[in-house]
Amino acid sequence: DYGCFTKILNNLISNAFKYTPPQGYIKLSVSIEDNTLLLKMYNTGKGVRKEDIQVIFNQYTVLDNIKENSIKGLSSRNGLGLAICQSMTELLQGSIDIESEINKFAEFIVKLPYLEIDVNPLESAIQNDTDSSISILSTKNSNRKSVGKEKVNPPENLYKNRIMVIDDNEELLWMIKEMLSDEYNVLIANDGQRGIEILKESIPELIITDIMMPNLDGISLTKQIKQNKHTMHIPLIILSAKTSINEKIEGVESGADAYIPKPFDSQYLKTVIKQLIENKKRLGEYYNSSASAYNFSKGQLLKKEDKDFLQTIVQIINENIDNVNFAPDDLAENLRISIRNLYKKFKELDQRPPKDFIKSHRILYASKLLLTTDLTIKEIMFNTGFTNRTHFYKESAKQFNQTPKEYREANKLKDNSLFSFNP
């Protein structure tokens, strides 16, 4: 595959130039032996320690330890590049090895077998540059799968969720793609504008985006996605090297569902992706089920329309709270239903009869006035529709097991926010 071979070659050359000291020596040799292409990249320099060989070829180690690798002399970018070389080499059924002597030289040896090609090199190169929906086989734990004579870019697995990753760092983009491709079909884009173009053709289950990108930055992209009714439901993760609190706040305010700083832990990223997709699925199942027609109210499961009905009743009672003569007939009239249907509805909702409901709410309202005002008990009694002191005290004792005076003394220092009159 022309595109894969070019990436392998470019990354090896870049790595050689980076680690060759002034007056050093670089040699590239290419030969064919027994139907195998042999590519050798040699450079003088500090070489590679044996214990570091597996590190520089393992994308999980590189992603999880970017800062640590930088201290060792492995830049995050080149570390990714070499891991990509390993992945692409084995995708082509080849191998890559290192021969090195500390403080003298390092030589990368790539072996690629002869494979039948389904398309010409130009078509393959174009496909690699433009097809953002290809899948790369995982290299996790170095358990590679043979691709045989299949195309390097297989079609999407219809049983996998689709994710789009947007980042202008090509090496990081491909590394994240490979890291996730065992579980997801991964679309890739190298800037926000390309991401928008892909969205017009294919809606993913989740989007991961960088912030600092050409053409359309990640913040602007996130706002566009979250303000569009056709894409606002898509979970979105910002993955960025911008790590200040203000930058994180800006990202979340733009609509991001999660903000993960670079460098990042690969397992943490996978966990966030999984949870956001599962949450989205659960919400979809909820809103498509009969359960969405219900709400909890005071521990009771009510249909939304029934809760609205009870809230309307409470509002009507509140508007007539000081009306001594306000009765179930008046409530039914305000609701524009018959008194018979009013009692029937209360029974269906497992509520006390309308007369008792009104009386109970008067006492609840009185209890609020006892704690939030300096009105006398007599004034509160009249303001809540009671004219008989004995009756008022009796109903208060029935509701709170206390007289109004005792209730005020016992609860006057408690938080007023505890009183809620919504059913």
CSV table of C-alpha atoms in Angstrom, one decimal, residues 12-354:
chain,number,residue,atom,x,y,z
A,12,LEU,CA,11.9,6.6,9.9
A,13,ILE,CA,13.6,9.4,8.0
A,14,SER,CA,12.3,12.0,10.5
A,15,ASN,CA,13.4,9.9,13.4
A,16,ALA,CA,16.9,9.5,11.9
A,17,PHE,CA,17.4,13.2,11.4
A,18,LYS,CA,16.1,14.0,14.9
A,19,TYR,CA,18.6,11.8,16.7
A,20,THR,CA,21.7,12.1,14.5
A,21,PRO,CA,24.2,14.5,16.0
A,22,PRO,CA,26.1,17.2,14.0
A,23,GLN,CA,28.7,15.6,11.7
A,24,GLY,CA,26.7,12.3,12.1
A,25,TYR,CA,25.9,9.8,9.4
A,26,ILE,CA,22.6,8.6,7.9
A,27,LYS,CA,22.2,5.8,5.4
A,28,LEU,CA,19.0,4.5,3.7
A,29,SER,CA,19.2,1.3,1.8
A,30,VAL,CA,16.4,-0.6,-0.1
A,31,SER,CA,16.7,-4.0,-1.6
A,32,ILE,CA,14.6,-7.0,-2.5
A,33,GLU,CA,15.5,-10.5,-1.2
A,34,ASP,CA,13.3,-13.6,-1.7
A,35,ASN,CA,10.1,-11.6,-2.6
A,36,THR,CA,10.7,-9.4,0.5
A,37,LEU,CA,11.3,-5.7,0.4
A,38,LEU,CA,14.2,-4.9,2.8
A,39,LEU,CA,14.3,-1.3,4.0
A,40,LYS,CA,17.2,-0.2,6.3
A,41,MET,CA,17.5,3.1,8.0
A,42,TYR,CA,20.8,3.6,9.8
A,43,ASN,CA,22.0,6.6,11.8
A,44,THR,CA,24.9,7.3,14.1
A,45,GLY,CA,24.1,8.7,17.5
A,46,LYS,CA,23.2,7.6,21.0
A,47,GLY,CA,21.4,4.5,19.9
A,48,VAL,CA,18.4,2.8,21.6
A,49,ARG,CA,18.6,0.8,24.8
A,50,LYS,CA,17.1,-2.7,24.7
A,51,GLU,CA,14.6,-1.9,27.4
A,52,ASP,CA,13.4,1.1,25.3
A,53,ILE,CA,12.7,-0.9,22.1
A,54,GLN,CA,9.3,-2.1,23.2
A,55,VAL,CA,8.4,1.3,24.6
A,56,ILE,CA,8.9,3.2,21.4
A,57,PHE,CA,6.9,0.7,19.4
A,58,ASN,CA,4.0,0.5,21.8
A,59,GLN,CA,1.3,3.2,21.2
A,60,TYR,CA,-0.3,2.6,24.6
A,61,THR,CA,3.0,3.3,26.4
A,62,VAL,CA,3.6,6.3,24.3
A,63,LEU,CA,0.2,7.8,24.8
A,64,ASP,CA,0.1,7.1,28.6
A,65,ASN,CA,3.7,8.3,29.2
A,66,ILE,CA,4.3,11.2,26.8
A,67,LYS,CA,5.9,13.4,29.5
A,68,GLU,CA,8.1,10.6,30.8
A,69,ASN,CA,9.2,9.6,27.3
A,70,SER,CA,10.1,13.2,26.6
A,71,ILE,CA,12.5,13.2,29.6
A,72,LYS,CA,14.1,10.1,28.2
A,73,GLY,CA,14.8,11.8,24.9
A,74,LEU,CA,11.8,10.5,23.0
A,75,SER,CA,9.7,13.3,21.7
A,76,SER,CA,6.0,12.7,21.9
A,77,ARG,CA,5.7,13.2,18.2
A,78,ASN,CA,8.5,10.9,17.2
A,79,GLY,CA,7.4,8.3,19.7
A,80,LEU,CA,4.0,8.3,18.0
A,81,GLY,CA,5.6,8.1,14.6
A,82,LEU,CA,7.7,5.0,15.4
A,83,ALA,CA,4.6,3.3,17.0
A,84,ILE,CA,2.7,4.0,13.8
A,85,CYS,CA,5.6,2.5,11.8
A,86,GLN,CA,5.2,-0.7,13.8
A,87,SER,CA,1.5,-0.8,13.2
A,88,MET,CA,1.6,-0.1,9.5
A,89,THR,CA,4.4,-2.5,8.9
A,90,GLU,CA,2.5,-5.3,10.5
A,91,LEU,CA,-0.7,-4.4,8.7
A,92,LEU,CA,1.3,-5.1,5.5
A,93,GLN,CA,2.3,-8.5,7.1
A,94,GLY,CA,5.8,-7.2,7.6
A,95,SER,CA,8.1,-6.7,10.5
A,96,ILE,CA,10.3,-4.0,12.0
A,97,ASP,CA,13.4,-4.6,14.1
A,98,ILE,CA,16.1,-2.5,15.7
A,99,GLU,CA,19.8,-3.2,15.8
A,100,SER,CA,21.7,-0.7,18.0
A,101,GLU,CA,24.8,-0.1,20.0
A,102,ILE,CA,24.6,2.6,22.7
A,103,ASN,CA,26.4,5.8,21.9
A,104,LYS,CA,27.2,4.5,18.4
A,105,PHE,CA,24.3,3.8,16.1
A,106,ALA,CA,20.7,2.7,15.6
A,107,GLU,CA,19.4,0.8,12.6
A,108,PHE,CA,15.7,0.2,11.9
A,109,ILE,CA,15.1,-2.8,9.6
A,110,VAL,CA,11.8,-3.1,7.9
A,111,LYS,CA,10.8,-6.3,6.0
A,112,LEU,CA,7.7,-6.2,3.8
A,113,PRO,CA,6.5,-9.3,1.9
A,114,TYR,CA,5.2,-9.2,-1.7
A,115,LEU,CA,1.4,-8.8,-1.7
A,116,GLU,CA,-1.1,-8.7,-4.5
A,117,ILE,CA,-2.4,-5.2,-5.0
A,118,ASP,CA,-6.1,-4.6,-5.7
A,119,VAL,CA,-5.7,-1.0,-6.8
A,120,ASN,CA,-2.9,0.9,-8.4
A,121,PRO,CA,-0.6,3.0,-6.2
A,122,LEU,CA,-2.1,6.3,-7.2
A,123,GLU,CA,-5.6,5.2,-6.3
A,124,SER,CA,-4.3,3.8,-3.0
A,125,ALA,CA,-2.6,7.1,-2.2
A,126,ILE,CA,-5.8,9.0,-3.0
A,127,GLN,CA,-7.8,6.6,-0.8
A,128,ASN,CA,-5.5,7.0,2.1
A,129,ASP,CA,-5.6,10.8,1.9
A,130,THR,CA,-9.4,11.2,1.5
A,131,ASP,CA,-11.1,8.2,3.0
A,132,SER,CA,-11.7,9.2,6.6
A,133,SER,CA,-13.9,6.2,7.5
A,134,ILE,CA,-11.3,3.5,7.2
A,135,SER,CA,-10.5,1.1,10.1
A,136,ILE,CA,-7.0,0.2,11.3
A,137,LEU,CA,-6.4,-3.2,12.9
A,138,SER,CA,-5.4,-3.0,16.6
A,139,THR,CA,-1.8,-3.7,17.7
A,140,LYS,CA,-2.7,-3.9,21.4
A,141,ASN,CA,-0.4,-6.3,23.3
A,142,SER,CA,1.3,-7.0,19.9
A,143,ASN,CA,-1.4,-9.5,18.9
A,144,ARG,CA,-1.6,-8.7,15.2
A,145,LYS,CA,-4.2,-10.0,12.8
A,146,SER,CA,-3.1,-11.2,9.3
A,147,VAL,CA,-4.7,-9.2,6.6
A,148,GLY,CA,-3.7,-11.7,3.8
A,149,LYS,CA,-4.8,-10.4,0.4
A,150,GLU,CA,-7.5,-8.2,1.9
A,151,LYS,CA,-7.4,-4.5,1.4
A,152,VAL,CA,-5.5,-2.6,4.1
A,153,ASN,CA,-8.6,-0.4,4.6
A,154,PRO,CA,-11.4,-2.8,5.4
A,155,PRO,CA,-15.1,-1.6,5.4
A,156,GLU,CA,-16.8,-0.6,8.6
A,157,ASN,CA,-18.0,-3.3,11.0
A,158,LEU,CA,-21.8,-2.7,11.1
A,159,TYR,CA,-21.9,-4.0,14.7
A,160,LYS,CA,-19.5,-1.3,16.0
A,161,ASN,CA,-20.4,2.2,17.0
A,162,ARG,CA,-18.9,5.0,14.9
A,163,ILE,CA,-16.7,7.6,16.4
A,164,MET,CA,-15.1,10.7,14.7
A,165,VAL,CA,-11.7,12.0,15.9
A,166,ILE,CA,-10.5,15.5,14.8
A,167,ASP,CA,-6.9,16.6,15.3
A,168,ASP,CA,-4.3,18.3,13.1
A,169,ASN,CA,-1.5,16.1,14.5
A,170,GLU,CA,-1.6,13.3,12.0
A,171,GLU,CA,0.5,10.9,14.1
A,172,LEU,CA,-1.7,11.4,17.2
A,173,LEU,CA,-4.8,11.1,15.0
A,174,TRP,CA,-3.7,7.8,13.6
A,175,MET,CA,-2.6,6.5,16.9
A,176,ILE,CA,-6.0,7.3,18.6
A,177,LYS,CA,-7.7,5.7,15.6
A,178,GLU,CA,-5.7,2.5,16.0
A,179,MET,CA,-6.2,2.5,19.8
A,180,LEU,CA,-10.0,2.6,19.4
A,181,SER,CA,-10.5,0.6,16.3
A,182,ASP,CA,-10.9,-2.8,18.1
A,183,GLU,CA,-14.2,-1.5,19.6
A,184,TYR,CA,-15.3,1.3,17.2
A,185,ASN,CA,-15.4,2.3,13.6
A,186,VAL,CA,-13.3,5.5,13.6
A,187,LEU,CA,-13.7,8.4,11.2
A,188,ILE,CA,-10.8,10.9,11.1
A,189,ALA,CA,-10.4,14.5,10.1
A,190,ASN,CA,-7.4,16.8,10.4
A,191,ASP,CA,-9.3,20.0,11.1
A,192,GLY,CA,-12.7,21.2,12.2
A,193,GLN,CA,-13.9,22.1,8.7
A,194,ARG,CA,-13.3,18.6,7.4
A,195,GLY,CA,-15.1,17.3,10.5
A,196,ILE,CA,-18.2,19.3,9.5
A,197,GLU,CA,-18.0,17.9,6.0
A,198,ILE,CA,-17.9,14.4,7.3
A,199,LEU,CA,-20.9,15.1,9.6
A,200,LYS,CA,-23.0,16.0,6.6
A,201,GLU,CA,-22.4,12.5,5.3
A,202,SER,CA,-22.2,10.3,8.4
A,203,ILE,CA,-23.4,10.9,11.9
A,204,PRO,CA,-21.2,9.3,14.6
A,205,GLU,CA,-22.1,8.2,18.1
A,206,LEU,CA,-19.4,10.4,19.6
A,207,ILE,CA,-16.9,13.1,18.6
A,208,ILE,CA,-13.4,13.7,19.9
A,209,THR,CA,-11.8,17.0,18.9
A,210,ASP,CA,-8.6,19.0,19.6
A,211,ILE,CA,-8.9,22.8,20.1
A,212,MET,CA,-6.0,24.3,18.2
A,213,MET,CA,-6.6,23.4,14.6
A,214,PRO,CA,-6.5,25.3,11.2
A,215,ASN,CA,-9.6,26.4,9.3
A,216,LEU,CA,-12.0,25.8,12.2
A,217,ASP,CA,-10.8,25.5,15.8
A,218,GLY,CA,-12.3,23.0,18.3
A,219,ILE,CA,-14.3,25.5,20.3
A,220,SER,CA,-16.0,26.9,17.2
A,221,LEU,CA,-16.6,23.4,16.0
A,222,THR,CA,-18.1,22.4,19.3
A,223,LYS,CA,-20.5,25.4,19.3
A,224,GLN,CA,-21.6,24.6,15.7
A,225,ILE,CA,-22.3,21.0,16.6
A,226,LYS,CA,-24.1,21.7,19.8
A,227,GLN,CA,-26.2,24.5,18.3
A,228,ASN,CA,-27.5,22.4,15.4
A,229,LYS,CA,-30.6,20.5,16.2
A,230,HIS,CA,-29.5,17.6,14.0
A,231,THR,CA,-26.1,17.1,15.8
A,232,MET,CA,-26.6,18.6,19.3
A,233,HIS,CA,-27.4,15.2,20.7
A,234,ILE,CA,-23.9,13.8,19.8
A,235,PRO,CA,-21.6,13.4,22.9
A,236,LEU,CA,-18.4,15.4,22.4
A,237,ILE,CA,-15.0,15.2,24.1
A,238,ILE,CA,-12.4,17.9,23.9
A,239,LEU,CA,-8.9,16.5,23.9
A,240,SER,CA,-6.5,19.4,24.2
A,241,ALA,CA,-3.1,20.5,25.4
A,242,LYS,CA,-4.8,23.7,26.7
A,243,THR,CA,-5.1,22.8,30.4
A,244,SER,CA,-5.8,26.0,32.4
A,245,ILE,CA,-9.1,26.2,34.4
A,246,ASN,CA,-10.4,29.1,32.2
A,247,GLU,CA,-9.6,27.0,29.0
A,248,LYS,CA,-11.4,24.0,30.4
A,249,ILE,CA,-14.4,26.2,31.4
A,250,GLU,CA,-14.5,27.7,27.9
A,251,GLY,CA,-14.5,24.2,26.4
A,252,VAL,CA,-17.4,23.0,28.7
A,253,GLU,CA,-19.4,26.2,28.1
A,254,SER,CA,-19.1,25.7,24.3
A,255,GLY,CA,-21.0,22.4,24.8
A,256,ALA,CA,-18.4,19.7,25.4
A,257,ASP,CA,-19.6,16.8,27.5
A,258,ALA,CA,-16.0,16.1,28.7
A,259,TYR,CA,-12.7,17.9,28.6
A,260,ILE,CA,-9.6,15.7,28.8
A,261,PRO,CA,-6.1,17.4,28.9
A,262,LYS,CA,-3.1,16.1,26.9
A,263,PRO,CA,-1.1,14.1,27.8
A,264,PHE,CA,-3.9,11.7,28.5
A,265,ASP,CA,-4.4,8.1,29.8
A,266,SER,CA,-5.6,5.9,27.1
A,267,GLN,CA,-7.7,3.7,29.4
A,268,TYR,CA,-9.3,6.9,30.9
A,269,LEU,CA,-10.2,8.1,27.4
A,270,LYS,CA,-11.8,4.7,26.6
A,271,THR,CA,-13.8,4.7,29.8
A,272,VAL,CA,-15.2,8.2,29.2
A,273,ILE,CA,-16.1,7.3,25.6
A,274,LYS,CA,-17.9,4.1,26.7
A,275,GLN,CA,-19.8,5.9,29.5
A,276,LEU,CA,-20.9,8.8,27.2
A,277,ILE,CA,-22.2,6.4,24.5
A,278,GLU,CA,-24.0,4.3,27.1
A,279,ASN,CA,-25.6,7.3,28.7
A,280,LYS,CA,-26.8,8.5,25.3
A,281,LYS,CA,-28.2,5.1,24.6
A,282,ARG,CA,-30.0,5.0,28.0
A,283,LEU,CA,-31.5,8.4,27.4
A,284,GLY,CA,-32.7,7.2,24.0
A,285,GLU,CA,-34.3,4.1,25.5
A,286,TYR,CA,-35.9,6.3,28.3
A,287,TYR,CA,-37.5,8.8,25.9
A,288,ASN,CA,-38.7,6.0,23.6
A,289,SER,CA,-40.3,4.2,26.5
A,290,SER,CA,-43.5,4.7,28.4
A,291,ALA,CA,-41.4,5.5,31.5
A,292,SER,CA,-40.7,9.0,30.1
A,293,ALA,CA,-44.4,9.8,30.5
A,294,TYR,CA,-44.0,9.6,34.3
A,295,ASN,CA,-42.4,11.7,37.0
A,296,PHE,CA,-41.7,11.1,40.7
A,297,SER,CA,-43.6,13.4,43.0
A,298,LYS,CA,-43.2,13.1,46.8
A,299,GLY,CA,-42.2,9.5,46.2
A,300,GLN,CA,-45.2,8.8,44.1
A,301,LEU,CA,-44.9,7.9,40.4
A,302,LEU,CA,-47.2,10.2,38.4
A,303,LYS,CA,-47.8,10.8,34.7
A,304,LYS,CA,-46.5,14.2,33.6
A,305,GLU,CA,-50.1,15.3,32.8
A,306,ASP,CA,-51.3,14.2,36.2
A,307,LYS,CA,-48.5,16.0,37.9
A,308,ASP,CA,-49.4,19.1,35.9
A,309,PHE,CA,-53.0,18.6,36.9
A,310,LEU,CA,-52.1,18.5,40.6
A,311,GLN,CA,-49.9,21.6,40.3
A,312,THR,CA,-52.7,23.5,38.7
A,313,ILE,CA,-55.0,22.5,41.6
A,314,VAL,CA,-52.4,23.7,44.2
A,315,GLN,CA,-52.1,27.0,42.3
A,316,ILE,CA,-55.9,27.5,42.3
A,317,ILE,CA,-56.0,26.8,46.0
A,318,ASN,CA,-53.2,29.2,46.7
A,319,GLU,CA,-55.0,31.9,44.8
A,320,ASN,CA,-58.0,31.4,47.0
A,321,ILE,CA,-56.3,30.5,50.3
A,322,ASP,CA,-58.0,33.2,52.3
A,323,ASN,CA,-61.4,32.5,50.9
A,324,VAL,CA,-63.3,30.9,53.7
A,325,ASN,CA,-66.0,29.6,51.3
A,326,PHE,CA,-63.7,28.1,48.7
A,327,ALA,CA,-64.8,24.5,48.3
A,328,PRO,CA,-64.6,21.5,45.9
A,329,ASP,CA,-67.4,23.0,43.8
A,330,ASP,CA,-65.3,26.1,43.2
A,331,LEU,CA,-62.2,24.0,42.4
A,332,ALA,CA,-64.2,22.0,39.8
A,333,GLU,CA,-65.5,25.2,38.3
A,334,ASN,CA,-62.0,26.7,38.0
A,335,LEU,CA,-60.8,23.4,36.3
A,336,ARG,CA,-63.9,23.5,34.1
A,337,ILE,CA,-64.9,19.9,35.0
A,338,SER,CA,-67.9,18.5,36.8
A,339,ILE,CA,-67.7,17.9,40.6
A,340,ARG,CA,-68.2,14.2,39.9
A,341,ASN,CA,-65.2,14.0,37.5
A,342,LEU,CA,-63.2,16.0,40.1
A,343,TYR,CA,-63.7,13.3,42.7
A,344,LYS,CA,-63.1,10.6,40.2
A,345,LYS,CA,-59.8,12.1,39.1
A,346,PHE,CA,-58.7,12.5,42.7
A,347,LYS,CA,-59.5,8.8,43.3
A,348,GLU,CA,-57.6,7.7,40.2
A,349,LEU,CA,-54.5,9.7,41.4
A,350,ASP,CA,-54.8,8.0,44.8
A,351,GLN,CA,-55.3,11.4,46.5
A,352,ARG,CA,-57.5,12.2,49.5
A,353,PRO,CA,-60.9,13.6,48.6
A,354,PRO,CA,-61.0,17.2,47.3
